[in-house]
Amino acid sequence: MNILAVIPARGGSKGIPRKNIRLLLSAPLISYCIQNALSSSFGIDVVVSTDDDEISRIADLYGATIVHRPDNLSGDSVTLDPVVHHATIEMEKTTSKHYDIVVTLQPTSPLLKTKTLDSAISYFIENNHDTVLSGINKPHLSWKERNGSMIPNYKERLNRQFLPKELLETGAFLISKREHIRKDSRFGPDVSVYEVPENESIDIDSPHDWWVAEKELSKKNILIRVEGYSEIGLGHIYRALLLADNLIEHNVRFVLSEQSDLGIKKIKASHYPYSIISDDSEIFDLIEDYNTNILIHDMLDTKMDYMKKCKSTGIRVVNFEDLGEGAQFADAVVNDLYEKKNNLDNHYWGSDYYCIRDEFHLAKPTDFREEVNEILVIFGGTDPCNLSKRLLDVVKSIGDQRIRYSFILGLGYKEKAKLMKDTEGKAQKIFFIQDVKNMAEYMANADIAISSQGRTMFELASMGVPTILLAQNERELHHEFGNLGNGFINLGLGSEVKNETIKQTLLWLINSSQIRKQMRDRMLKDDLKKGIFRVKNIILGTSVV
């Protein structure tokens, strides 16, 4: 079949002056439409109908044929029907072809993809329609005026997802059989609407539309490779979700290994798209399949060969908490839990780059109280060393019935039933809460916390809760933020600390209000709320403040 795409592009735009040739990001608006048509698998002839010399020059530069539009077809009130008819006649004279199909493409729809255009043409041909136009499904509860009164356009009020389909024309394309291209119409008797994705439906008619189009064209395709299982906990998963939430203007997809049972459950509940891989090599197929721009790793230390292969794909690679041999090959490495360990330009060290969760951005630090009423015990999503059990033994040995103890147990902690059994018949106020939805609420009520030396310590610092730290493993021991200068009493590796030491430290802190006040003040000296903005700039490769 001979297919012609006619792109009408008048020079006298009033809503946005010089709209058709104004640069949208780095290219003239009209170029998107031209390149879309020229890239079609149907071998489309592309013609721009215009009355403007500058539009002609740019259209020619991008490979379109030019048809000069006469004055009688260049006025504000002229519809597209005679313009498309004129361009078709002129092209048939020039090419000596008889076109079977004529497609009207609007330069004001720069987001339309070639894949969508080809799919619409295939739909048109396969169903033998006379005319197919582009539309978007926009079901809403709407009203209309009749005889001075407002009446509903619906029979019953339903949530939007249950409303019947309502397709609105987008103006991106109109496909017709050649015999229906006339001076006064481009429609045949058999008309259908082809639904286009919402992110391809913009029709630029105002500065706001232009802004939306720029945002859409600026979107990055981002893969976040992350792990979360009992041995390493869920800290990486929570950070990855926080990154995704703050990259909402981009297309984000998670990638997890089969081992990450807890992580998969958490990501699935978040409703983000995700893929599960059985081997690291599968990530390279996903990079290609999703036309990836940025790959983020939040999975501890990377290997050299793996990172070299990642970089060979030509995409931007950003790693978190990476002290491995592969870190040197990343575009950027964010090690917020460690102070500076090398002078590599691609590394960002320390708490300035800690990403605090949204709930802590909004939360007010806990008020200081002379008397201790509430103690929070929190050892992460899985507590692999079962430090919660150790602390329960300590609390029972203290025997103070005035203080409330809240044990926050993570999603992957398996010993809750045993802890509860150990407190049966005890008069102490001991409570166990699992899979907390708003951690800031519990921290805001705490006068003291006992925690592992992972990411939770930053959250406790932001809330000003004096904290005793017990590291779960050797790696946590190197998380330098957990020191007295930042308001923490660090007892070291939990497995090597005796229960009596924990007990005496806790009793001393309970009875030392001045020390707790000093610890709180040290915690609140740093503003941890700007880290996410710095990290977002690092990921996208923009300036870092």
XYZ file of C-alpha atoms in Angstrom:
545
model
C 0.000 0.000 0.000
C 1.032 3.579 -0.676
C 0.682 5.602 2.514
C 1.058 9.368 2.819
C 1.472 11.290 6.060
C 0.412 14.935 5.832
C 1.725 17.231 8.557
C -0.069 20.603 8.554
C 2.169 23.303 10.059
C 1.039 26.890 9.745
C 3.425 29.653 10.729
C 0.992 31.945 12.532
C 0.663 30.269 15.938
C -0.730 32.676 18.531
C -0.969 30.611 21.731
C 2.755 29.841 21.611
C 4.614 32.047 19.101
C 6.700 30.081 16.557
C 5.344 26.915 18.172
C 6.104 24.455 15.375
C 9.799 25.330 15.173
C 10.433 26.241 18.814
C 12.916 23.883 20.497
C 11.234 21.252 22.680
C 14.177 20.117 24.772
C 16.851 19.927 22.044
C 14.804 19.647 18.834
C 12.123 21.678 16.988
C 8.584 20.620 17.863
C 7.772 19.594 14.275
C 10.799 17.283 14.089
C 9.248 14.751 16.491
C 6.271 14.265 14.185
C 8.431 13.999 11.060
C 10.840 11.474 12.583
C 7.943 9.450 13.952
C 6.420 9.063 10.482
C 9.729 8.462 8.687
C 10.572 5.692 11.179
C 7.359 3.790 10.416
C 7.739 0.216 9.216
C 5.130 0.990 6.528
C 7.523 3.124 4.458
C 5.382 6.254 4.681
C 5.906 9.290 2.425
C 5.960 12.379 4.617
C 4.904 15.855 3.502
C 4.682 19.088 5.471
C 2.064 21.573 4.308
C 3.109 25.070 5.345
C 2.981 28.744 4.467
C 6.162 29.538 6.394
C 9.696 29.569 4.938
C 11.389 28.783 8.256
C 9.133 25.788 8.858
C 9.918 24.641 5.308
C 13.642 24.861 5.932
C 13.481 22.880 9.206
C 11.082 20.276 7.784
C 13.418 19.754 4.834
C 16.358 19.423 7.228
C 14.574 16.523 8.968
C 13.758 14.738 5.716
C 10.167 15.732 4.887
C 8.872 16.842 1.494
C 7.432 20.382 1.439
C 4.160 21.524 -0.094
C 3.641 25.260 -0.081
C 0.219 26.138 1.216
C -1.554 28.844 -0.811
C -2.897 31.985 0.870
C -6.519 30.841 0.678
C -5.625 27.841 2.882
C -3.528 29.767 5.385
C -6.085 31.750 7.361
C -7.060 31.217 11.010
C -10.527 29.970 10.097
C -9.437 27.355 7.538
C -10.020 23.768 8.697
C -7.624 20.904 8.064
C -9.809 19.136 5.489
C -8.929 21.323 2.464
C -5.295 21.580 3.633
C -4.839 17.798 3.715
C -6.715 17.410 0.418
C -4.460 20.003 -1.264
C -1.262 18.378 0.062
C -2.414 14.934 -1.105
C -3.177 16.161 -4.622
C 0.188 17.922 -4.857
C 2.094 14.856 -3.625
C 0.337 12.570 -6.073
C 1.408 14.918 -8.872
C 4.989 14.979 -7.601
C 5.405 11.265 -6.933
C 3.087 9.918 -9.635
C 1.628 7.656 -6.959
C -1.955 7.016 -6.056
C -2.100 6.794 -2.281
C -4.250 4.153 -0.630
C -4.127 5.668 2.847
C -3.662 9.254 4.013
C -2.628 9.929 7.614
C -2.971 13.391 9.121
C -0.275 13.865 11.783
C -0.279 16.883 14.048
C 3.086 18.416 15.014
C 1.480 19.356 18.346
C 1.562 15.676 19.407
C 5.313 15.103 19.883
C 4.897 12.240 22.358
C 3.244 9.847 19.926
C 5.555 6.867 19.360
C 6.199 5.168 16.032
C 5.148 1.854 17.573
C 1.738 3.317 18.422
C 1.339 4.870 14.969
C 2.196 1.583 13.256
C -0.175 -0.301 15.526
C -2.979 2.133 14.628
C -2.302 1.745 10.881
C -2.343 -2.047 11.256
C -5.645 -1.793 13.120
C -7.033 0.401 10.339
C -5.987 -2.048 7.599
C -6.965 -5.263 9.388
C -10.464 -3.996 10.237
C -10.984 -2.280 6.860
C -12.267 0.907 8.476
C -12.811 4.029 6.374
C -11.413 6.325 9.068
C -9.573 5.826 12.365
C -8.673 8.652 14.705
C -6.680 8.767 17.921
C -8.398 8.948 21.284
C -7.742 8.587 24.988
C -10.017 6.966 27.521
C -11.108 9.705 29.968
C -14.147 8.483 31.896
C -15.433 11.116 34.321
C -18.664 12.043 36.020
C -19.746 14.917 33.788
C -22.722 17.255 33.399
C -24.319 19.204 30.575
C -26.694 22.129 30.345
C -30.166 21.615 28.886
C -32.870 24.287 28.870
C -31.064 26.278 31.553
C -30.641 23.301 33.910
C -27.646 21.051 34.616
C -28.235 17.349 34.061
C -25.801 14.420 34.521
C -24.249 12.511 31.629
C -24.378 9.292 33.642
C -27.017 6.898 34.938
C -25.381 6.107 38.279
C -22.423 7.492 40.250
C -19.503 5.070 40.066
C -15.803 5.247 40.836
C -13.842 6.280 37.740
C -12.426 2.799 37.106
C -15.955 1.396 36.824
C -17.319 4.025 34.471
C -17.919 3.055 30.836
C -15.184 3.888 28.330
C -15.306 7.485 27.081
C -12.809 8.220 24.313
C -11.763 11.808 23.711
C -10.017 12.793 20.461
C -6.353 13.632 20.961
C -5.602 15.031 17.508
C -2.420 12.968 17.224
C -3.493 11.231 14.007
C -6.414 10.683 11.671
C -6.137 7.795 9.193
C -8.430 7.631 6.175
C -8.783 5.772 2.919
C -7.725 7.966 0.023
C -11.237 8.135 -1.475
C -12.509 9.917 1.632
C -9.947 12.737 1.459
C -12.034 15.633 0.135
C -12.021 19.399 0.401
C -14.776 19.313 3.003
C -14.065 16.076 4.905
C -11.598 13.309 5.741
C -14.205 10.925 7.183
C -15.722 7.863 5.587
C -18.915 6.203 6.840
C -17.125 3.501 8.915
C -15.261 5.377 11.693
C -13.358 3.924 14.659
C -11.243 5.365 17.470
C -7.845 3.901 18.314
C -6.958 4.312 21.973
C -3.481 5.750 22.596
C -1.586 5.650 25.927
C -2.079 8.653 28.168
C 1.613 9.558 28.086
C 1.427 9.883 24.271
C -1.785 11.872 24.146
C -0.634 15.454 24.805
C -1.799 18.022 22.238
C 0.274 21.163 22.762
C -1.948 24.208 22.730
C -0.682 26.230 25.706
C 2.527 26.894 27.684
C 1.301 24.402 30.288
C 0.950 21.722 27.607
C 4.499 22.522 26.517
C 5.763 22.087 30.077
C 3.992 18.712 30.374
C 5.512 17.552 27.070
C 9.010 18.536 28.217
C 8.529 16.635 31.465
C 7.334 13.550 29.610
C 10.212 13.667 27.118
C 12.665 14.075 30.009
C 11.573 10.847 31.661
C 14.285 8.298 32.335
C 13.826 4.535 32.350
C 15.354 3.440 35.650
C 16.048 -0.096 36.897
C 16.648 -0.512 40.641
C 18.533 -3.744 41.400
C 17.902 -4.459 45.098
C 17.963 -7.341 47.560
C 16.040 -8.123 50.767
C 16.106 -11.432 52.675
C 16.655 -12.626 56.237
C 20.448 -12.458 56.238
C 20.696 -8.821 55.098
C 17.312 -7.478 56.237
C 15.022 -5.030 54.466
C 16.981 -1.781 54.787
C 17.962 -1.854 51.106
C 14.342 -2.452 50.092
C 13.067 0.485 52.146
C 15.695 2.804 50.679
C 14.946 1.603 47.140
C 11.234 2.276 47.642
C 12.061 5.737 48.954
C 14.169 6.419 45.852
C 11.345 5.221 43.597
C 8.835 7.465 45.378
C 11.100 10.453 44.798
C 11.683 9.541 41.147
C 7.962 9.431 40.396
C 8.354 11.604 37.296
C 10.433 8.806 35.727
C 9.712 5.164 34.805
C 11.010 2.971 37.620
C 11.177 -0.832 37.685
C 12.626 -3.053 40.423
C 14.800 -6.101 39.834
C 15.276 -8.706 42.583
C 16.840 -12.157 42.755
C 14.816 -15.258 43.621
C 16.550 -15.259 47.006
C 14.852 -11.986 48.014
C 11.630 -13.500 49.330
C 10.965 -10.706 51.826
C 11.948 -8.011 49.343
C 9.652 -9.409 46.640
C 6.744 -9.411 49.079
C 7.399 -5.785 50.024
C 7.868 -4.554 46.448
C 4.758 -6.407 45.317
C 2.723 -4.676 48.018
C 4.043 -1.298 46.816
C 2.473 -1.825 43.343
C 5.669 -0.883 41.501
C 6.531 -3.062 38.484
C 9.273 -5.597 39.173
C 11.188 -8.471 37.611
C 12.692 -11.531 39.316
C 16.008 -12.905 38.049
C 17.826 -16.130 38.880
C 21.247 -14.940 37.755
C 23.038 -11.567 37.601
C 23.553 -11.976 33.847
C 19.804 -11.599 33.285
C 20.027 -7.925 34.226
C 21.576 -7.184 30.831
C 18.539 -8.484 28.962
C 16.338 -6.250 31.125
C 18.565 -3.243 30.409
C 17.936 -3.758 26.707
C 14.257 -4.742 26.978
C 13.322 -1.641 28.960
C 15.530 0.761 27.032
C 17.176 1.603 30.338
C 18.862 4.956 30.956
C 19.934 4.477 34.579
C 20.756 1.357 36.604
C 20.774 1.625 40.411
C 22.365 -1.061 42.608
C 21.387 -1.370 46.285
C 22.770 -4.831 47.044
C 26.055 -4.304 48.935
C 29.477 -4.862 47.347
C 29.736 -5.337 43.574
C 32.241 -7.385 41.572
C 34.646 -5.874 39.047
C 33.661 -7.960 36.013
C 29.963 -7.422 36.621
C 30.353 -3.642 36.922
C 32.555 -3.442 33.817
C 29.836 -5.198 31.844
C 27.182 -2.843 33.262
C 29.173 0.173 32.129
C 29.773 -1.342 28.694
C 26.012 -0.986 28.017
C 26.481 2.793 27.888
C 23.947 3.616 30.623
C 24.453 5.557 33.855
C 25.176 3.297 36.854
C 24.704 4.444 40.473
C 25.537 2.183 43.441
C 24.582 2.396 47.111
C 26.499 1.059 50.101
C 29.185 -0.392 47.867
C 32.686 -1.037 49.211
C 33.408 -3.737 46.633
C 35.979 -3.908 43.861
C 33.362 -2.957 41.276
C 32.522 0.401 42.894
C 35.289 2.236 41.046
C 33.529 1.595 37.709
C 30.181 3.150 38.700
C 29.298 6.667 37.626
C 28.477 7.408 41.266
C 28.607 5.548 44.583
C 26.626 6.754 47.599
C 27.986 5.431 50.903
C 25.903 7.341 53.429
C 26.694 4.982 56.320
C 30.468 5.498 56.072
C 32.832 8.400 56.469
C 35.311 9.050 53.666
C 37.466 6.009 52.864
C 39.059 7.031 49.550
C 39.506 10.045 47.292
C 37.675 8.674 44.254
C 35.678 11.410 42.527
C 32.692 9.137 41.989
C 32.121 8.475 45.723
C 29.799 10.427 48.059
C 30.383 9.724 51.731
C 28.546 10.303 54.982
C 25.210 11.356 56.440
C 24.780 14.291 54.025
C 23.548 11.655 51.570
C 21.263 9.716 53.860
C 17.743 9.450 52.420
C 15.210 9.822 55.182
C 11.716 8.474 54.627
C 8.813 10.833 53.970
C 7.202 10.215 57.347
C 10.291 11.664 59.032
C 10.235 14.754 56.834
C 6.855 15.562 58.331
C 7.444 14.334 61.890
C 8.313 16.592 64.804
C 11.227 15.446 67.022
C 10.249 13.933 70.346
C 9.882 16.274 73.301
C 12.506 15.875 76.001
C 11.195 14.501 79.286
C 13.094 14.318 82.580
C 11.439 11.025 83.437
C 11.680 7.983 81.169
C 8.210 6.640 80.394
C 8.745 4.803 77.076
C 11.649 2.753 75.725
C 11.707 1.585 72.112
C 13.472 -1.631 71.093
C 14.031 -2.001 67.344
C 16.433 -4.307 65.538
C 15.418 -4.077 61.892
C 13.303 -6.072 59.494
C 14.715 -9.531 60.300
C 16.916 -9.206 63.426
C 19.220 -12.080 62.332
C 21.026 -12.213 65.719
C 17.728 -12.174 67.631
C 18.832 -9.203 69.704
C 15.155 -8.607 70.507
C 15.225 -11.760 72.677
C 18.379 -10.527 74.413
C 16.746 -7.200 75.208
C 13.597 -8.893 76.475
C 15.737 -10.845 78.950
C 17.381 -7.582 80.023
C 14.026 -5.811 80.445
C 12.632 -8.669 82.528
C 15.701 -8.567 84.781
C 15.189 -4.836 85.378
C 11.619 -5.461 86.483
C 10.558 -1.789 86.466
C 6.773 -1.656 86.060
C 6.589 2.114 85.476
C 8.270 2.111 82.050
C 6.519 0.941 78.878
C 8.674 -1.130 76.516
C 7.659 -1.274 72.852
C 9.411 -3.950 70.785
C 9.146 -3.129 67.065
C 9.501 -6.368 65.112
C 10.191 -6.388 61.392
C 8.338 -8.174 58.622
C 10.965 -10.937 58.512
C 11.234 -11.582 62.270
C 10.102 -15.136 63.077
C 10.222 -15.304 66.905
C 7.283 -13.073 67.912
C 5.248 -15.935 69.395
C 8.173 -17.022 71.611
C 8.679 -13.458 72.864
C 5.021 -13.147 73.754
C 5.098 -16.477 75.589
C 8.129 -15.286 77.599
C 6.099 -12.328 78.918
C 3.027 -14.271 79.967
C 2.119 -13.458 83.561
C 4.592 -10.560 83.779
C 3.345 -7.334 85.338
C 5.694 -5.197 83.228
C 4.304 -3.106 80.380
C 5.885 -4.930 77.424
C 4.320 -4.743 73.955
C 5.248 -6.304 70.611
C 4.341 -4.572 67.328
C 5.164 -6.167 63.967
C 5.443 -4.555 60.514
C 4.884 -0.978 61.651
C 3.408 1.355 59.017
C 4.444 4.672 60.619
C 7.690 4.345 62.554
C 7.920 8.063 63.319
C 4.843 7.817 65.558
C 6.493 5.280 67.826
C 9.811 7.131 67.873
C 8.052 10.383 68.778
C 6.801 8.760 71.998
C 10.149 7.239 73.001
C 12.488 8.625 75.644
C 15.213 6.043 74.916
C 15.784 3.565 72.090
C 17.888 0.428 71.763
C 18.668 -0.323 68.121
C 21.022 -2.039 65.722
C 23.602 0.061 63.907
C 21.898 0.202 60.506
C 19.755 2.773 58.785
C 17.286 3.048 61.683
C 19.842 5.030 63.670
C 19.465 7.940 61.223
C 15.728 7.946 61.769
C 16.207 7.917 65.522
C 18.656 10.813 65.199
C 16.154 12.835 63.166
C 13.612 12.327 65.965
C 16.117 13.156 68.737
C 15.760 9.837 70.604
C 18.825 9.031 72.797
C 19.904 5.582 71.595
C 22.013 2.610 72.676
C 23.439 0.769 69.658
C 24.213 -2.935 69.236
C 25.628 -3.944 65.850
C 24.141 -7.013 64.167
C 27.358 -7.838 62.273
C 30.899 -6.730 61.518
C 29.779 -4.542 58.611
C 27.471 -2.508 60.852
C 30.409 -1.819 63.169
C 31.870 0.337 60.389
C 28.790 2.565 60.106
C 30.574 5.542 61.637
C 27.523 7.743 62.182
C 26.664 5.726 65.310
C 29.015 7.504 67.720
C 28.721 9.660 70.835
C 29.341 12.826 68.846
C 26.055 12.161 67.034
C 24.168 11.235 70.199
C 24.645 7.451 70.398
C 26.071 5.108 73.041
C 27.688 2.386 70.944
C 28.247 -0.922 72.741
C 29.758 -2.634 69.685
C 28.944 -6.045 68.245
C 25.766 -7.283 69.906
C 26.810 -10.940 69.982
C 29.866 -10.025 72.076
C 28.140 -7.719 74.580
C 26.995 -9.310 77.853
C 23.422 -8.873 79.008
C 24.667 -7.321 82.236
C 26.528 -4.620 80.273
C 23.375 -3.786 78.329
C 21.356 -3.712 81.553
C 23.749 -1.415 83.443
C 24.079 0.956 80.448
C 20.305 1.177 80.111
C 19.770 1.773 83.835
C 22.456 4.471 83.827
C 20.842 6.232 80.886
C 17.365 5.988 82.437
C 18.695 7.757 85.531
C 20.864 10.336 83.708
C 18.499 12.978 82.338
C 21.338 15.439 81.659
C 23.174 12.877 79.512
C 19.984 12.085 77.596
C 19.426 15.799 76.991
C 22.980 16.182 75.637
C 22.539 13.138 73.386
C 19.279 14.528 72.027
C 20.870 17.920 71.278
C 23.744 16.270 69.412
C 21.320 14.237 67.312
C 19.367 17.279 66.234
C 22.403 19.355 65.258
C 22.424 17.923 61.700
C 19.628 18.385 59.155
C 19.113 14.948 57.617
C 16.157 16.007 55.492
C 18.127 17.333 52.508
C 19.871 14.065 51.689
C 17.194 12.738 49.352
C 17.447 15.836 47.160
C 21.229 15.487 46.923
C 20.936 11.795 46.084
C 18.251 12.379 43.464
C 20.597 14.802 41.692
C 23.395 12.212 41.865
C 21.166 9.550 40.310
C 20.061 11.809 37.465
C 23.546 13.214 36.911
C 22.570 16.796 37.689
C 24.299 19.207 40.074
C 24.766 18.092 43.687
C 24.120 20.696 46.406
